Short mmCIF file of C-alpha atoms in Angstrom, two decimals:
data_model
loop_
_atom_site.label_atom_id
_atom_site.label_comp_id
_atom_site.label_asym_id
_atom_site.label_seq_id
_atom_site.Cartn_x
_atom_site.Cartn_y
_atom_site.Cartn_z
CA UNK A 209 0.00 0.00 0.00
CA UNK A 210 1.01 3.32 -0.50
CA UNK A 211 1.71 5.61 2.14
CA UNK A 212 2.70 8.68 -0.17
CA UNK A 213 0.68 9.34 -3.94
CA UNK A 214 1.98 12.02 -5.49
CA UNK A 215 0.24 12.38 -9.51
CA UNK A 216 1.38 15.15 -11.72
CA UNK A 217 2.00 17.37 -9.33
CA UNK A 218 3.02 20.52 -10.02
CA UNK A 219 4.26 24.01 -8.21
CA UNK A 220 4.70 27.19 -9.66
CA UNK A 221 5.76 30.58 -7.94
CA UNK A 222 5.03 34.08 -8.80
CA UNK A 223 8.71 36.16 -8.79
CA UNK A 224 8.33 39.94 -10.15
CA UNK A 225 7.19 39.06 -13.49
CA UNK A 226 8.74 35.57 -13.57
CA UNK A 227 7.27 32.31 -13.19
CA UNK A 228 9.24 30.27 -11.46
CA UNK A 229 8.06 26.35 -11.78
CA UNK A 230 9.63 24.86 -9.19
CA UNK A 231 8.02 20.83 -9.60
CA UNK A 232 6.90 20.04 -13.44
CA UNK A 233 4.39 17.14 -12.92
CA UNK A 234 5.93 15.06 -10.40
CA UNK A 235 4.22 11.33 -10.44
CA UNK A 236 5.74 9.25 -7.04
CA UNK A 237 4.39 6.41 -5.39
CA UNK A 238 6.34 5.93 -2.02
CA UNK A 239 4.93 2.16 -0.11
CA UNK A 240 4.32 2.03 3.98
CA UNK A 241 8.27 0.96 5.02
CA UNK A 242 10.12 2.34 2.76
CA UNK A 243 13.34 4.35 2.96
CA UNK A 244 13.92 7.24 -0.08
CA UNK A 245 16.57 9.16 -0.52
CA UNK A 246 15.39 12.39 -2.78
CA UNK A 247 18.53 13.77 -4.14
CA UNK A 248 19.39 17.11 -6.26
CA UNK A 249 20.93 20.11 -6.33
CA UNK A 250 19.96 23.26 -5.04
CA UNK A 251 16.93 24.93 -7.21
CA UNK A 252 16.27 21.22 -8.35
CA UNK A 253 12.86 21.49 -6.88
CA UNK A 254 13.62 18.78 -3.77
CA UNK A 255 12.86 21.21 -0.81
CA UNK A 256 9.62 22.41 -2.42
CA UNK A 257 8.62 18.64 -2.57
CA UNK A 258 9.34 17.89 1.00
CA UNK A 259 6.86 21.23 1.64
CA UNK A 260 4.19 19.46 -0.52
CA UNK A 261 4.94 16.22 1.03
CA UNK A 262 5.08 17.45 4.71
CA UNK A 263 1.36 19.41 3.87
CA UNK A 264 3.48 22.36 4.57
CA UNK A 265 2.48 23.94 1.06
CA UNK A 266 -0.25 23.21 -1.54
CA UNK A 267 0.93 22.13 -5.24
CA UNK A 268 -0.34 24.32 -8.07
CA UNK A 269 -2.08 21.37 -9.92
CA UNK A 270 -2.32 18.04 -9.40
CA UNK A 271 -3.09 15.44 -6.26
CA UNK A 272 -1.25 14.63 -3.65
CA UNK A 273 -2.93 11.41 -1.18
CA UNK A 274 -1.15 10.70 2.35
CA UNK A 275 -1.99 7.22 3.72
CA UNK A 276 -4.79 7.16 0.85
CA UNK A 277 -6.11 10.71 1.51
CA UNK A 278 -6.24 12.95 -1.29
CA UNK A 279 -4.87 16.38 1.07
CA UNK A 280 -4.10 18.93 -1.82
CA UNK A 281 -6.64 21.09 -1.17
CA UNK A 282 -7.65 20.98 2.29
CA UNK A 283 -7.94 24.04 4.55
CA UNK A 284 -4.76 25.22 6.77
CA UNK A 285 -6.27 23.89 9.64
CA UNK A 286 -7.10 20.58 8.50
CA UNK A 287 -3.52 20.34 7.13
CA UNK A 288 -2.02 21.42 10.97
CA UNK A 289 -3.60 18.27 12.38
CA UNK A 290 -2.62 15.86 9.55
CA UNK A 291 0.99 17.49 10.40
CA UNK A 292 0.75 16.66 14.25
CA UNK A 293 -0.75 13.62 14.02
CA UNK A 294 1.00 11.90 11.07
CA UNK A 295 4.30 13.65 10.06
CA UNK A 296 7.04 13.83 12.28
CA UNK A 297 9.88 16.24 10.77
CA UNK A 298 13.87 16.03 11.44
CA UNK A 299 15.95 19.54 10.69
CA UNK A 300 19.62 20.05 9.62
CA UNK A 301 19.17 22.64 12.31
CA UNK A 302 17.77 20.84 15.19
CA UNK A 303 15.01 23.66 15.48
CA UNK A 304 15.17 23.06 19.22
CA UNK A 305 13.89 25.81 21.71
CA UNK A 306 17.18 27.14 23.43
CA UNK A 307 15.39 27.79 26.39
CA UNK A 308 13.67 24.64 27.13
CA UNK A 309 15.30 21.17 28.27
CA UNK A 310 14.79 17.87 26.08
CA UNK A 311 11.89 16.81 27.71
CA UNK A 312 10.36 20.47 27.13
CA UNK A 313 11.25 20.25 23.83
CA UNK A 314 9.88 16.61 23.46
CA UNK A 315 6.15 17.54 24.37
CA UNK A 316 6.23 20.59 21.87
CA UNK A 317 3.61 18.61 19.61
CA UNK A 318 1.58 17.03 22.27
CA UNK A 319 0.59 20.95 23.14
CA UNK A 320 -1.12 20.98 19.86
CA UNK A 321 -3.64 18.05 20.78
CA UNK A 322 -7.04 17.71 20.11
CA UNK A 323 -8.39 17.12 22.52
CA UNK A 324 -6.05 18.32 24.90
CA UNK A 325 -3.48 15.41 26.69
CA UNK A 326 -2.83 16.26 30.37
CA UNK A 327 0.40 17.24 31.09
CA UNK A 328 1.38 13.98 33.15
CA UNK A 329 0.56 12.12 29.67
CA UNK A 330 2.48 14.05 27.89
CA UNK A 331 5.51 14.10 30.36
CA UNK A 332 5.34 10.15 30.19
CA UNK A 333 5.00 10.18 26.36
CA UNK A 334 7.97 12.77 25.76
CA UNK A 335 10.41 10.60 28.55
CA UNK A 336 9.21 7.78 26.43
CA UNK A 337 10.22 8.68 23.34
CA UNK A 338 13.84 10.10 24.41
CA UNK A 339 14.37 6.83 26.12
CA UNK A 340 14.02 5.09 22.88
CA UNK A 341 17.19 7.29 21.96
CA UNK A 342 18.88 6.34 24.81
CA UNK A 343 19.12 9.74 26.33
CA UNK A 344 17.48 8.66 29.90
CA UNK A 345 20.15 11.00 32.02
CA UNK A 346 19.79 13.66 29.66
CA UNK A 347 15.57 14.49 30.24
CA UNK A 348 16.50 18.16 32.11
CA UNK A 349 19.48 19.29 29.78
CA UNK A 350 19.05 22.11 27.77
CA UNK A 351 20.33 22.05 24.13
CA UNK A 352 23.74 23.86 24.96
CA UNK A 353 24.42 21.59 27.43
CA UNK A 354 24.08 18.54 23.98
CA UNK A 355 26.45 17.68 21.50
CA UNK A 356 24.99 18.10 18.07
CA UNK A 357 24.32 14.01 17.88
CA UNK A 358 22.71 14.54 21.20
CA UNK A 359 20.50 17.13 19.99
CA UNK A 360 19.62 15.68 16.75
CA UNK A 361 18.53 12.24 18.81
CA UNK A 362 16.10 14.78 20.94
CA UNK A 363 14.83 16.12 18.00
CA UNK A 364 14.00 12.57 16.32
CA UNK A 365 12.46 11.76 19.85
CA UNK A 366 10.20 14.79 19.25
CA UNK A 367 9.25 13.47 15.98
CA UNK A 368 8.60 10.25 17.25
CA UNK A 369 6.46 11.48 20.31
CA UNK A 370 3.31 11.17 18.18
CA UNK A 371 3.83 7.79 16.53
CA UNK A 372 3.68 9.28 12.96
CA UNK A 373 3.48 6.79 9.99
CA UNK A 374 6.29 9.04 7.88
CA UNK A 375 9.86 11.08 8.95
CA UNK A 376 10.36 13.48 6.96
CA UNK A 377 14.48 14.30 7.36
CA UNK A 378 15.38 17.74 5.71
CA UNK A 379 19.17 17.45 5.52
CA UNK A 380 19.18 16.08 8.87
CA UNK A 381 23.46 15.15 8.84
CA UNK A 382 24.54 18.65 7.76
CA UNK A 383 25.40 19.99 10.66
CA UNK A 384 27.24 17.22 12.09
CA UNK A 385 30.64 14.93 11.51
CA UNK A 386 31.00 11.53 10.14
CA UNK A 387 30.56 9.64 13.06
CA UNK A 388 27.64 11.27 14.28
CA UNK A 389 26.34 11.21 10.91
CA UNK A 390 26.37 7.44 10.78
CA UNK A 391 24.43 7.60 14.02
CA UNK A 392 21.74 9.41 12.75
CA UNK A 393 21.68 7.07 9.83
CA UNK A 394 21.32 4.08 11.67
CA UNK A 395 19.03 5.69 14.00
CA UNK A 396 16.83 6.25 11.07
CA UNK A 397 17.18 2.90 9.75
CA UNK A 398 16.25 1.08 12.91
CA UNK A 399 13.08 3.13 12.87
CA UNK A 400 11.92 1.58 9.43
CA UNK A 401 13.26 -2.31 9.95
CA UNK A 402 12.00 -1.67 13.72
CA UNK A 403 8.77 -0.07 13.27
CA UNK A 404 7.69 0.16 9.75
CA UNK A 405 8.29 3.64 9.74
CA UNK A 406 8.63 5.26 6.11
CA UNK A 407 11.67 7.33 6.12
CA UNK A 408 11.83 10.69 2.88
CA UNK A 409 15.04 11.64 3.29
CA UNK A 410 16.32 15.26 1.71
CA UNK A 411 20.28 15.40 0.67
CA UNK A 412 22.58 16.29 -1.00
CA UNK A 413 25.54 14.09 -0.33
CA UNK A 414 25.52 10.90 -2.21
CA UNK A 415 27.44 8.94 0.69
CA UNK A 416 23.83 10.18 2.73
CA UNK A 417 21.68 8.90 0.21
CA UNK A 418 22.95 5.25 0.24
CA UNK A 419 21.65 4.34 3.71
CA UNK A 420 18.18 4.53 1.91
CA UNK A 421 16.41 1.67 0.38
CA UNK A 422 16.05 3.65 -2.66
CA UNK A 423 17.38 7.01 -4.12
CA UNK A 424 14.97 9.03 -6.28
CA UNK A 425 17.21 12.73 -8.48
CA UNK A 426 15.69 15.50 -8.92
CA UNK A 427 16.32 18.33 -11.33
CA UNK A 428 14.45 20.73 -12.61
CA UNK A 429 11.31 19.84 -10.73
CA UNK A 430 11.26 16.42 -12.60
CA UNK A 431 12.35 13.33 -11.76
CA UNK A 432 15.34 12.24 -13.55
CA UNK A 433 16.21 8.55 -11.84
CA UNK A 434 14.53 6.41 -9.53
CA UNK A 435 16.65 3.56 -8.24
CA UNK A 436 16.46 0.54 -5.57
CA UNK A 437 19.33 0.23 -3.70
CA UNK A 438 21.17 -1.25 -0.88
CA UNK A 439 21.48 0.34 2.06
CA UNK A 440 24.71 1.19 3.41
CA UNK A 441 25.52 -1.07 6.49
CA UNK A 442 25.53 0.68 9.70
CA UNK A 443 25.53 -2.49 11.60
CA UNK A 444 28.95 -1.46 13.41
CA UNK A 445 29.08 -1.36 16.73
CA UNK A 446 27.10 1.52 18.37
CA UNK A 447 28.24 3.91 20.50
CA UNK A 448 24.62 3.70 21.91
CA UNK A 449 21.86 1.27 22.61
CA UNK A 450 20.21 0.72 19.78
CA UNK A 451 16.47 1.86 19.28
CA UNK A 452 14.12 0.19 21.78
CA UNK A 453 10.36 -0.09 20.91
CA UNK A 454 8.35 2.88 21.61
CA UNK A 455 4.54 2.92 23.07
CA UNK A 456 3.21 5.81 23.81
CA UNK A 457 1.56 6.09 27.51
CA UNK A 458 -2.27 5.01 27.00
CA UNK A 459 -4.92 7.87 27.21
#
């Protein structure tokens, strides 16, 4: 089944007296499980999929159907909730709050419940979810007090806090080095084999791109390959535990 039906989608913007068309019917099928790479250069229309993809922007024409759902159209609110409840998002930047510690930062999306979760739920829930990234002495840090591997973990927690069917990662390795790089990877990883999670990746570096099951490039808001592959083995020794099953406190 597939979790993610994109059909000839397209996107255009308005610039001055330009138009800019930034995806040129894009046709995608991405199945429940699955791990995608989406590759390109800048301007190649990736990031303005991810937006479509994420129901953070609406394509000019054509359909786009999360989890069988045709969403194109709907209203802002409408597209909030699917957001909270289905979508969990991983940054390059972290987009932690600075002044906040990791289990603060954790609950961020349970605010934005309908109907509203008590806060002992959502205290359980968030502690949950960063114990799955094996950051139990770290609940009451605050982000400058976390390496960037540390923080990136806390921010996968916080996209894991509502059990979303799809992770979207936006560049999520470019702020950090090799090694923690290759943690984040198999973190992700271990999320699909572990719990069916669909992983769209966004990059740029090729090395990246081979930890996913298959690597779709993008240029000029087309789709120019679309490739199975093997994914890179991060089977190494971690330098954590690896991802333990996650369920969220019952209401």
């Amino acid at each position: 089944m597939s979790i993610i039906s994109m059909q000839g989608l397209k996107k255009t913007y308005k610039l001055g007296d330009n138009i800019v068309q930034a995806l040129a019917g894009v046709t995608l099928d991405i199945a429940q499980g699955e791990f995608v790479a989406i590759t390109g250069p800048s301007g190649s229309g990736k990031s303005t999929m991810m937006h479509i993809l994420g129901c953070l922007d609406r394509p000019t024409e054509g359909k786009y159907l999360l989890n069988g759902r045709d969403v194109s159209g709907l209203p802002r609110d409408e597209l909030a909730d699917i957001r909270n409840r289905q979508i969990g998002f991983v940054f390059q930047g972290f987009n932690l709050l600075p002044r906040t510690t990791a289990v603060e930062n954790v609950e961020v999306p349970l605010t934005y419940c309908r109907p509203v979760m008590p806060a002992s739920e959502r205290r359980e829930r968030a502690m949950k979810a960063l114990a799955s990234m094996g950051l139990e002495d770290r609940f009451d840090h605050h982000p400058n007090q976390l390496s960037g591997g540390q923080q990136q973990r806390v921010a996968i927690a916080r996209a894991l806090v509502n059990e979303p069917t799809l992770i979207l990662a936006d560049e999520p390795t470019g702020n950090l080095d090799t090694a923690t790089s290759i943690e984040v990877m198999r973190i992700l990883q271990e999320l699909r084999e572990r719990r069916n999670i669909t992983i769209v990746l966004i990059t740029h570096e090729h090395d990246i791109a081979a930890y996913g099951t298959r690597i779709i490039a993008v240029r000029d808001g087309k789709i120019l390959s679309d490739t199975p592959n093997t994914p890179r083995n991060t089977l190494e020794p971690p330098s954590r535990p690896a991802v333990q099953p996650y369920a969220a406190a019952s209401a």
